[in-house]
Amino acid sequence: MANILEQFEGLPGLKLNETLKPFTTFNVGGPAKYFLETNDISLIQQSIKFATAADIPWAPLGGGSNVIISDSGYQGLIIKLSSVKCEVNSNLITADAGTNLARVVRSAIGKNLTGLEFAVGIPGTFGGALAGNAGTSGKGIAELAREIQYISSDGELHIATPESLDVSYRYTRFKYSTTEIIIGGTLYLNTSEPQQIQSLVKEALHKRSWQPKGVWCAGCIFKNPANNFAGKLIQEVGLKGKKIGGAKVSENHGNFIVNTGSATAEDIIILISLIKQQVRDKFGIQLEEEVRYLGFENN
Ligand code: EPU
């Protein structure tokens, strides 16, 4: 055991007690006990194999745009992929998990491929977007996947087929997984006319135009409940602008919580509980988070 731990702690580039806050768009979160940021897939395989053998929990972190990290941090290994390859080959676009989603979207559009325009303006990495099936109310990126490459807890590389992804609204089997990490994926897209693509891009940007910009936030906090909109429900209970500590419900869009500067994860979680309680009391609807929690019990 000591031997494995020594091997693990001796891995090149492994950092101790790295503060995670700067790696999130909420700018919230304590330190990771272990932190590895690398583009070396074999190093990731090794780190996962050793961590699993040493009973150290591990979790991937993409662009940090859809996650709430505990103020006490993560008592395990956080893996951040920094490989950023992105290639278009006829109707297929293949990218590393660490690639910015925006770059993947731009590359597709640049080759007159259609189907990803809805993702214009979504922050984060390609891997994170695939894992959480990022998108709009009606469309998600994982639905376009031809295959996803991942590493399992024994350090082995695998390929997941579309049928095995368990895709649903803002969800795939990878979203909360603590035993698998996406390292890349391939999407299949159709070809189209540049003009048609540009009008879909415009439409996507217009839909996001009233979302808060240039602030610390994690996008939408809640999934839309069936036949309804979380933002609208939050507006109707009168919680827009509500502040707890440094966390505030956006005045623009009710489904966004903004870190006004000094928010802690605890402030955000108290605000989330308040929203859930008030929406439940008034409408009998139980809102569910679309953001992922990291560093809390069972996460
Ligand atoms: N609405 C309000 N008040 C608000 C917010 C929304 O009344 O404060 C109403 C709007 O007027 C509209 C409806 O609710 O009638 C839906 O609002 P919007 O068009 O902004 O879309 P959304 O359902 O709130 C979804 C995705 C967003 C995505 C947008 C645009 C979810 C949870 N959210 O938002 O995704 O950007 O469509 O495509 O599915 C995210 O996942 O992080 C995210 C921001």
PDB file of N, CA, C and O in Angstrom, residues 194-248:
ATOM      1  N   PRO A 194     -23.243  27.898 -45.783  1.00  0.00           N
ATOM      2  CA  PRO A 194     -22.766  28.872 -44.801  1.00  0.00           C
ATOM      3  C   PRO A 194     -23.858  29.835 -44.325  1.00  0.00           C
ATOM      4  O   PRO A 194     -23.941  30.148 -43.132  1.00  0.00           O
ATOM      5  N   GLN A 195     -24.707  30.259 -45.239  1.00  0.00           N
ATOM      6  CA  GLN A 195     -25.744  31.230 -44.870  1.00  0.00           C
ATOM      7  C   GLN A 195     -26.719  30.643 -43.849  1.00  0.00           C
ATOM      8  O   GLN A 195     -27.114  31.302 -42.883  1.00  0.00           O
ATOM      9  N   GLN A 196     -27.094  29.411 -44.118  1.00  0.00           N
ATOM     10  CA  GLN A 196     -28.012  28.683 -43.227  1.00  0.00           C
ATOM     11  C   GLN A 196     -27.373  28.517 -41.838  1.00  0.00           C
ATOM     12  O   GLN A 196     -28.004  28.747 -40.799  1.00  0.00           O
ATOM     13  N   ILE A 197     -26.086  28.176 -41.839  1.00  0.00           N
ATOM     14  CA  ILE A 197     -25.360  27.987 -40.573  1.00  0.00           C
ATOM     15  C   ILE A 197     -25.309  29.311 -39.811  1.00  0.00           C
ATOM     16  O   ILE A 197     -25.568  29.349 -38.598  1.00  0.00           O
ATOM     17  N   GLN A 198     -25.003  30.399 -40.542  1.00  0.00           N
ATOM     18  CA  GLN A 198     -24.907  31.702 -39.866  1.00  0.00           C
ATOM     19  C   GLN A 198     -26.237  32.118 -39.252  1.00  0.00           C
ATOM     20  O   GLN A 198     -26.274  32.717 -38.173  1.00  0.00           O
ATOM     21  N   SER A 199     -27.326  31.759 -39.890  1.00  0.00           N
ATOM     22  CA  SER A 199     -28.603  32.178 -39.303  1.00  0.00           C
ATOM     23  C   SER A 199     -28.901  31.355 -38.044  1.00  0.00           C
ATOM     24  O   SER A 199     -29.477  31.863 -37.082  1.00  0.00           O
ATOM     25  N   LEU A 200     -28.448  30.090 -38.011  1.00  0.00           N
ATOM     26  CA  LEU A 200     -28.619  29.294 -36.775  1.00  0.00           C
ATOM     27  C   LEU A 200     -27.718  29.819 -35.645  1.00  0.00           C
ATOM     28  O   LEU A 200     -28.101  29.818 -34.475  1.00  0.00           O
ATOM     29  N   VAL A 201     -26.522  30.300 -36.030  1.00  0.00           N
ATOM     30  CA  VAL A 201     -25.607  30.874 -35.033  1.00  0.00           C
ATOM     31  C   VAL A 201     -26.240  32.126 -34.418  1.00  0.00           C
ATOM     32  O   VAL A 201     -26.256  32.309 -33.192  1.00  0.00           O
ATOM     33  N   LYS A 202     -26.796  32.957 -35.281  1.00  0.00           N
ATOM     34  CA  LYS A 202     -27.441  34.192 -34.834  1.00  0.00           C
ATOM     35  C   LYS A 202     -28.571  33.882 -33.867  1.00  0.00           C
ATOM     36  O   LYS A 202     -28.734  34.528 -32.826  1.00  0.00           O
ATOM     37  N   GLU A 203     -29.353  32.890 -34.252  1.00  0.00           N
ATOM     38  CA  GLU A 203     -30.499  32.485 -33.423  1.00  0.00           C
ATOM     39  C   GLU A 203     -30.020  32.019 -32.033  1.00  0.00           C
ATOM     40  O   GLU A 203     -30.569  32.409 -31.001  1.00  0.00           O
ATOM     41  N   ALA A 204     -28.941  31.223 -32.017  1.00  0.00           N
ATOM     42  CA  ALA A 204     -28.409  30.709 -30.744  1.00  0.00           C
ATOM     43  C   ALA A 204     -27.912  31.859 -29.876  1.00  0.00           C
ATOM     44  O   ALA A 204     -28.157  31.898 -28.660  1.00  0.00           O
ATOM     45  N   LEU A 205     -27.218  32.822 -30.508  1.00  0.00           N
ATOM     46  CA  LEU A 205     -26.687  33.958 -29.749  1.00  0.00           C
ATOM     47  C   LEU A 205     -27.818  34.812 -29.202  1.00  0.00           C
ATOM     48  O   LEU A 205     -27.764  35.302 -28.072  1.00  0.00           O
ATOM     49  N   HIS A 206     -28.853  34.949 -30.014  1.00  0.00           N
ATOM     50  CA  HIS A 206     -29.997  35.753 -29.586  1.00  0.00           C
ATOM     51  C   HIS A 206     -30.647  35.132 -28.344  1.00  0.00           C
ATOM     52  O   HIS A 206     -30.983  35.834 -27.380  1.00  0.00           O
ATOM     53  N   LYS A 207     -30.768  33.797 -28.337  1.00  0.00           N
ATOM     54  CA  LYS A 207     -31.380  33.109 -27.192  1.00  0.00           C
ATOM     55  C   LYS A 207     -30.606  33.331 -25.895  1.00  0.00           C
ATOM     56  O   LYS A 207     -31.152  33.262 -24.812  1.00  0.00           O
ATOM     57  N   ARG A 208     -29.294  33.546 -26.045  1.00  0.00           N
ATOM     58  CA  ARG A 208     -28.460  33.742 -24.852  1.00  0.00           C
ATOM     59  C   ARG A 208     -28.225  35.204 -24.528  1.00  0.00           C
ATOM     60  O   ARG A 208     -27.534  35.513 -23.560  1.00  0.00           O
ATOM     61  N   SER A 209     -28.772  36.096 -25.344  1.00  0.00           N
ATOM     62  CA  SER A 209     -28.372  37.498 -25.235  1.00  0.00           C
ATOM     63  C   SER A 209     -28.732  38.115 -23.888  1.00  0.00           C
ATOM     64  O   SER A 209     -28.106  39.073 -23.463  1.00  0.00           O
ATOM     65  N   TRP A 210     -29.722  37.591 -23.205  1.00  0.00           N
ATOM     66  CA  TRP A 210     -30.081  38.218 -21.921  1.00  0.00           C
ATOM     67  C   TRP A 210     -29.507  37.466 -20.712  1.00  0.00           C
ATOM     68  O   TRP A 210     -29.811  37.770 -19.564  1.00  0.00           O
ATOM     69  N   GLN A 211     -28.671  36.478 -20.977  1.00  0.00           N
ATOM     70  CA  GLN A 211     -28.003  35.810 -19.858  1.00  0.00           C
ATOM     71  C   GLN A 211     -26.881  36.710 -19.317  1.00  0.00           C
ATOM     72  O   GLN A 211     -26.301  37.479 -20.079  1.00  0.00           O
ATOM     73  N   PRO A 212     -26.591  36.613 -18.017  1.00  0.00           N
ATOM     74  CA  PRO A 212     -25.524  37.474 -17.476  1.00  0.00           C
ATOM     75  C   PRO A 212     -24.172  37.175 -18.123  1.00  0.00           C
ATOM     76  O   PRO A 212     -23.877  36.019 -18.409  1.00  0.00           O
ATOM     77  N   LYS A 213     -23.402  38.205 -18.375  1.00  0.00           N
ATOM     78  CA  LYS A 213     -22.087  38.015 -19.016  1.00  0.00           C
ATOM     79  C   LYS A 213     -21.007  38.710 -18.202  1.00  0.00           C
ATOM     80  O   LYS A 213     -21.279  39.678 -17.515  1.00  0.00           O
ATOM     81  N   GLY A 214     -19.790  38.182 -18.304  1.00  0.00           N
ATOM     82  CA  GLY A 214     -18.659  38.823 -17.636  1.00  0.00           C
ATOM     83  C   GLY A 214     -18.766  38.768 -16.122  1.00  0.00           C
ATOM     84  O   GLY A 214     -18.251  39.647 -15.429  1.00  0.00           O
ATOM     85  N   VAL A 215     -19.481  37.768 -15.610  1.00  0.00           N
ATOM     86  CA  VAL A 215     -19.600  37.615 -14.154  1.00  0.00           C
ATOM     87  C   VAL A 215     -19.206  36.193 -13.782  1.00  0.00           C
ATOM     88  O   VAL A 215     -19.153  35.317 -14.643  1.00  0.00           O
ATOM     89  N   TRP A 216     -18.915  35.988 -12.495  1.00  0.00           N
ATOM     90  CA  TRP A 216     -18.634  34.635 -12.033  1.00  0.00           C
ATOM     91  C   TRP A 216     -19.956  33.895 -11.842  1.00  0.00           C
ATOM     92  O   TRP A 216     -20.773  34.277 -10.976  1.00  0.00           O
ATOM     93  N   CYS A 217     -20.177  32.876 -12.648  1.00  0.00           N
ATOM     94  CA  CYS A 217     -21.395  32.074 -12.491  1.00  0.00           C
ATOM     95  C   CYS A 217     -21.170  30.701 -13.129  1.00  0.00           C
ATOM     96  O   CYS A 217     -20.105  30.454 -13.698  1.00  0.00           O
ATOM     97  N   ALA A 218     -22.141  29.836 -13.005  1.00  0.00           N
ATOM     98  CA  ALA A 218     -21.975  28.476 -13.543  1.00  0.00           C
ATOM     99  C   ALA A 218     -23.074  28.148 -14.548  1.00  0.00           C
ATOM    100  O   ALA A 218     -23.526  27.015 -14.628  1.00  0.00           O
ATOM    101  N   GLY A 219     -23.504  29.135 -15.291  1.00  0.00           N
ATOM    102  CA  GLY A 219     -24.602  28.894 -16.236  1.00  0.00           C
ATOM    103  C   GLY A 219     -25.887  28.622 -15.483  1.00  0.00           C
ATOM    104  O   GLY A 219     -26.064  29.094 -14.353  1.00  0.00           O
ATOM    105  N   CYS A 220     -26.772  27.879 -16.110  1.00  0.00           N
ATOM    106  CA  CYS A 220     -28.034  27.564 -15.425  1.00  0.00           C
ATOM    107  C   CYS A 220     -27.765  26.620 -14.258  1.00  0.00           C
ATOM    108  O   CYS A 220     -27.011  25.663 -14.384  1.00  0.00           O
ATOM    109  N   ILE A 221     -28.389  26.916 -13.133  1.00  0.00           N
ATOM    110  CA  ILE A 221     -28.203  26.085 -11.941  1.00  0.00           C
ATOM    111  C   ILE A 221     -29.103  24.855 -11.994  1.00  0.00           C
ATOM    112  O   ILE A 221     -28.686  23.745 -11.663  1.00  0.00           O
ATOM    113  N   PHE A 222     -30.343  25.065 -12.446  1.00  0.00           N
ATOM    114  CA  PHE A 222     -31.334  23.976 -12.430  1.00  0.00           C
ATOM    115  C   PHE A 222     -31.675  23.513 -13.834  1.00  0.00           C
ATOM    116  O   PHE A 222     -31.601  24.295 -14.796  1.00  0.00           O
ATOM    117  N   LYS A 223     -32.101  22.258 -13.934  1.00  0.00           N
ATOM    118  CA  LYS A 223     -32.671  21.771 -15.191  1.00  0.00           C
ATOM    119  C   LYS A 223     -34.074  22.354 -15.288  1.00  0.00           C
ATOM    120  O   LYS A 223     -34.710  22.630 -14.255  1.00  0.00           O
ATOM    121  N   ASN A 224     -34.559  22.521 -16.483  1.00  0.00           N
ATOM    122  CA  ASN A 224     -35.949  22.939 -16.624  1.00  0.00           C
ATOM    123  C   ASN A 224     -36.849  21.760 -16.269  1.00  0.00           C
ATOM    124  O   ASN A 224     -36.650  20.662 -16.780  1.00  0.00           O
ATOM    125  N   PRO A 225     -37.840  21.977 -15.400  1.00  0.00           N
ATOM    126  CA  PRO A 225     -38.772  20.880 -15.131  1.00  0.00           C
ATOM    127  C   PRO A 225     -39.665  20.631 -16.353  1.00  0.00           C
ATOM    128  O   PRO A 225     -39.751  21.493 -17.222  1.00  0.00           O
ATOM    129  N   ALA A 226     -40.322  19.483 -16.408  1.00  0.00           N
ATOM    130  CA  ALA A 226     -41.148  19.140 -17.568  1.00  0.00           C
ATOM    131  C   ALA A 226     -42.142  20.266 -17.849  1.00  0.00           C
ATOM    132  O   ALA A 226     -42.813  20.761 -16.930  1.00  0.00           O
ATOM    133  N   ASN A 227     -42.214  20.683 -19.102  1.00  0.00           N
ATOM    134  CA  ASN A 227     -43.168  21.709 -19.567  1.00  0.00           C
ATOM    135  C   ASN A 227     -43.088  23.026 -18.805  1.00  0.00           C
ATOM    136  O   ASN A 227     -44.094  23.717 -18.641  1.00  0.00           O
ATOM    137  N   ASN A 228     -41.931  23.355 -18.287  1.00  0.00           N
ATOM    138  CA  ASN A 228     -41.802  24.613 -17.563  1.00  0.00           C
ATOM    139  C   ASN A 228     -40.357  25.118 -17.660  1.00  0.00           C
ATOM    140  O   ASN A 228     -39.507  24.450 -18.243  1.00  0.00           O
ATOM    141  N   PHE A 229     -40.098  26.265 -17.065  1.00  0.00           N
ATOM    142  CA  PHE A 229     -38.759  26.846 -17.109  1.00  0.00           C
ATOM    143  C   PHE A 229     -38.345  27.247 -15.699  1.00  0.00           C
ATOM    144  O   PHE A 229     -39.075  27.998 -15.031  1.00  0.00           O
ATOM    145  N   ALA A 230     -37.183  26.764 -15.289  1.00  0.00           N
ATOM    146  CA  ALA A 230     -36.718  27.072 -13.937  1.00  0.00           C
ATOM    147  C   ALA A 230     -36.604  28.586 -13.735  1.00  0.00           C
ATOM    148  O   ALA A 230     -37.040  29.121 -12.704  1.00  0.00           O
ATOM    149  N   GLY A 231     -36.037  29.289 -14.744  1.00  0.00           N
ATOM    150  CA  GLY A 231     -35.839  30.737 -14.608  1.00  0.00           C
ATOM    151  C   GLY A 231     -37.151  31.477 -14.379  1.00  0.00           C
ATOM    152  O   GLY A 231     -37.226  32.408 -13.564  1.00  0.00           O
ATOM    153  N   LYS A 232     -38.172  31.031 -15.087  1.00  0.00           N
ATOM    154  CA  LYS A 232     -39.482  31.668 -14.977  1.00  0.00           C
ATOM    155  C   LYS A 232     -40.069  31.411 -13.584  1.00  0.00           C
ATOM    156  O   LYS A 232     -40.608  32.319 -12.936  1.00  0.00           O
ATOM    157  N   LEU A 233     -39.950  30.172 -13.100  1.00  0.00           N
ATOM    158  CA  LEU A 233     -40.489  29.836 -11.767  1.00  0.00           C
ATOM    159  C   LEU A 233     -39.782  30.648 -10.681  1.00  0.00           C
ATOM    160  O   LEU A 233     -40.414  31.144  -9.737  1.00  0.00           O
ATOM    161  N   ILE A 234     -38.476  30.803 -10.835  1.00  0.00           N
ATOM    162  CA  ILE A 234     -37.695  31.546  -9.827  1.00  0.00           C
ATOM    163  C   ILE A 234     -38.097  33.028  -9.856  1.00  0.00           C
ATOM    164  O   ILE A 234     -38.246  33.668  -8.812  1.00  0.00           O
ATOM    165  N   GLN A 235     -38.328  33.533 -11.052  1.00  0.00           N
ATOM    166  CA  GLN A 235     -38.828  34.917 -11.168  1.00  0.00           C
ATOM    167  C   GLN A 235     -40.183  35.043 -10.475  1.00  0.00           C
ATOM    168  O   GLN A 235     -40.438  35.994  -9.731  1.00  0.00           O
ATOM    169  N   GLU A 236     -41.032  34.052 -10.697  1.00  0.00           N
ATOM    170  CA  GLU A 236     -42.400  34.150 -10.161  1.00  0.00           C
ATOM    171  C   GLU A 236     -42.478  33.992  -8.634  1.00  0.00           C
ATOM    172  O   GLU A 236     -43.464  34.412  -8.037  1.00  0.00           O
ATOM    173  N   VAL A 237     -41.474  33.380  -8.022  1.00  0.00           N
ATOM    174  CA  VAL A 237     -41.475  33.372  -6.543  1.00  0.00           C
ATOM    175  C   VAL A 237     -40.787  34.632  -6.009  1.00  0.00           C
ATOM    176  O   VAL A 237     -40.642  34.794  -4.792  1.00  0.00           O
ATOM    177  N   GLY A 238     -40.335  35.481  -6.905  1.00  0.00           N
ATOM    178  CA  GLY A 238     -39.789  36.783  -6.482  1.00  0.00           C
ATOM    179  C   GLY A 238     -38.361  36.724  -5.968  1.00  0.00           C
ATOM    180  O   GLY A 238     -37.952  37.591  -5.195  1.00  0.00           O
ATOM    181  N   LEU A 239     -37.612  35.726  -6.426  1.00  0.00           N
ATOM    182  CA  LEU A 239     -36.253  35.608  -5.877  1.00  0.00           C
ATOM    183  C   LEU A 239     -35.155  36.235  -6.738  1.00  0.00           C
ATOM    184  O   LEU A 239     -33.985  36.200  -6.364  1.00  0.00           O
ATOM    185  N   LYS A 240     -35.516  36.827  -7.863  1.00  0.00           N
ATOM    186  CA  LYS A 240     -34.472  37.493  -8.660  1.00  0.00           C
ATOM    187  C   LYS A 240     -33.840  38.590  -7.818  1.00  0.00           C
ATOM    188  O   LYS A 240     -34.549  39.367  -7.179  1.00  0.00           O
ATOM    189  N   GLY A 241     -32.516  38.631  -7.799  1.00  0.00           N
ATOM    190  CA  GLY A 241     -31.832  39.652  -7.010  1.00  0.00           C
ATOM    191  C   GLY A 241     -31.605  39.249  -5.559  1.00  0.00           C
ATOM    192  O   GLY A 241     -30.892  39.934  -4.827  1.00  0.00           O
ATOM    193  N   LYS A 242     -32.183  38.117  -5.141  1.00  0.00           N
ATOM    194  CA  LYS A 242     -32.013  37.677  -3.731  1.00  0.00           C
ATOM    195  C   LYS A 242     -30.541  37.346  -3.477  1.00  0.00           C
ATOM    196  O   LYS A 242     -29.896  36.645  -4.255  1.00  0.00           O
ATOM    197  N   LYS A 243     -30.035  37.843  -2.327  1.00  0.00           N
ATOM    198  CA  LYS A 243     -28.619  37.658  -2.038  1.00  0.00           C
ATOM    199  C   LYS A 243     -28.421  36.906  -0.725  1.00  0.00           C
ATOM    200  O   LYS A 243     -29.092  37.223   0.274  1.00  0.00           O
ATOM    201  N   ILE A 244     -27.535  35.938  -0.742  1.00  0.00           N
ATOM    202  CA  ILE A 244     -27.095  35.291   0.506  1.00  0.00           C
ATOM    203  C   ILE A 244     -25.574  35.393   0.508  1.00  0.00           C
ATOM    204  O   ILE A 244     -24.911  34.843  -0.378  1.00  0.00           O
ATOM    205  N   GLY A 245     -25.017  36.094   1.499  1.00  0.00           N
ATOM    206  CA  GLY A 245     -23.566  36.328   1.493  1.00  0.00           C
ATOM    207  C   GLY A 245     -23.181  36.980   0.172  1.00  0.00           C
ATOM    208  O   GLY A 245     -23.789  37.958  -0.255  1.00  0.00           O
ATOM    209  N   GLY A 246     -22.216  36.367  -0.512  1.00  0.00           N
ATOM    210  CA  GLY A 246     -21.776  36.924  -1.799  1.00  0.00           C
ATOM    211  C   GLY A 246     -22.472  36.305  -2.999  1.00  0.00           C
ATOM    212  O   GLY A 246     -22.110  36.591  -4.145  1.00  0.00           O
ATOM    213  N   ALA A 247     -23.476  35.451  -2.759  1.00  0.00           N
ATOM    214  CA  ALA A 247     -24.167  34.793  -3.883  1.00  0.00           C
ATOM    215  C   ALA A 247     -25.500  35.469  -4.126  1.00  0.00           C
ATOM    216  O   ALA A 247     -26.244  35.742  -3.188  1.00  0.00           O
ATOM    217  N   LYS A 248     -25.802  35.698  -5.412  1.00  0.00           N
ATOM    218  CA  LYS A 248     -27.002  36.461  -5.734  1.00  0.00           C
ATOM    219  C   LYS A 248     -27.705  35.844  -6.942  1.00  0.00           C
ATOM    220  O   LYS A 248     -27.055  35.495  -7.940  1.00  0.00           O
TER     221      LYS A 248
END
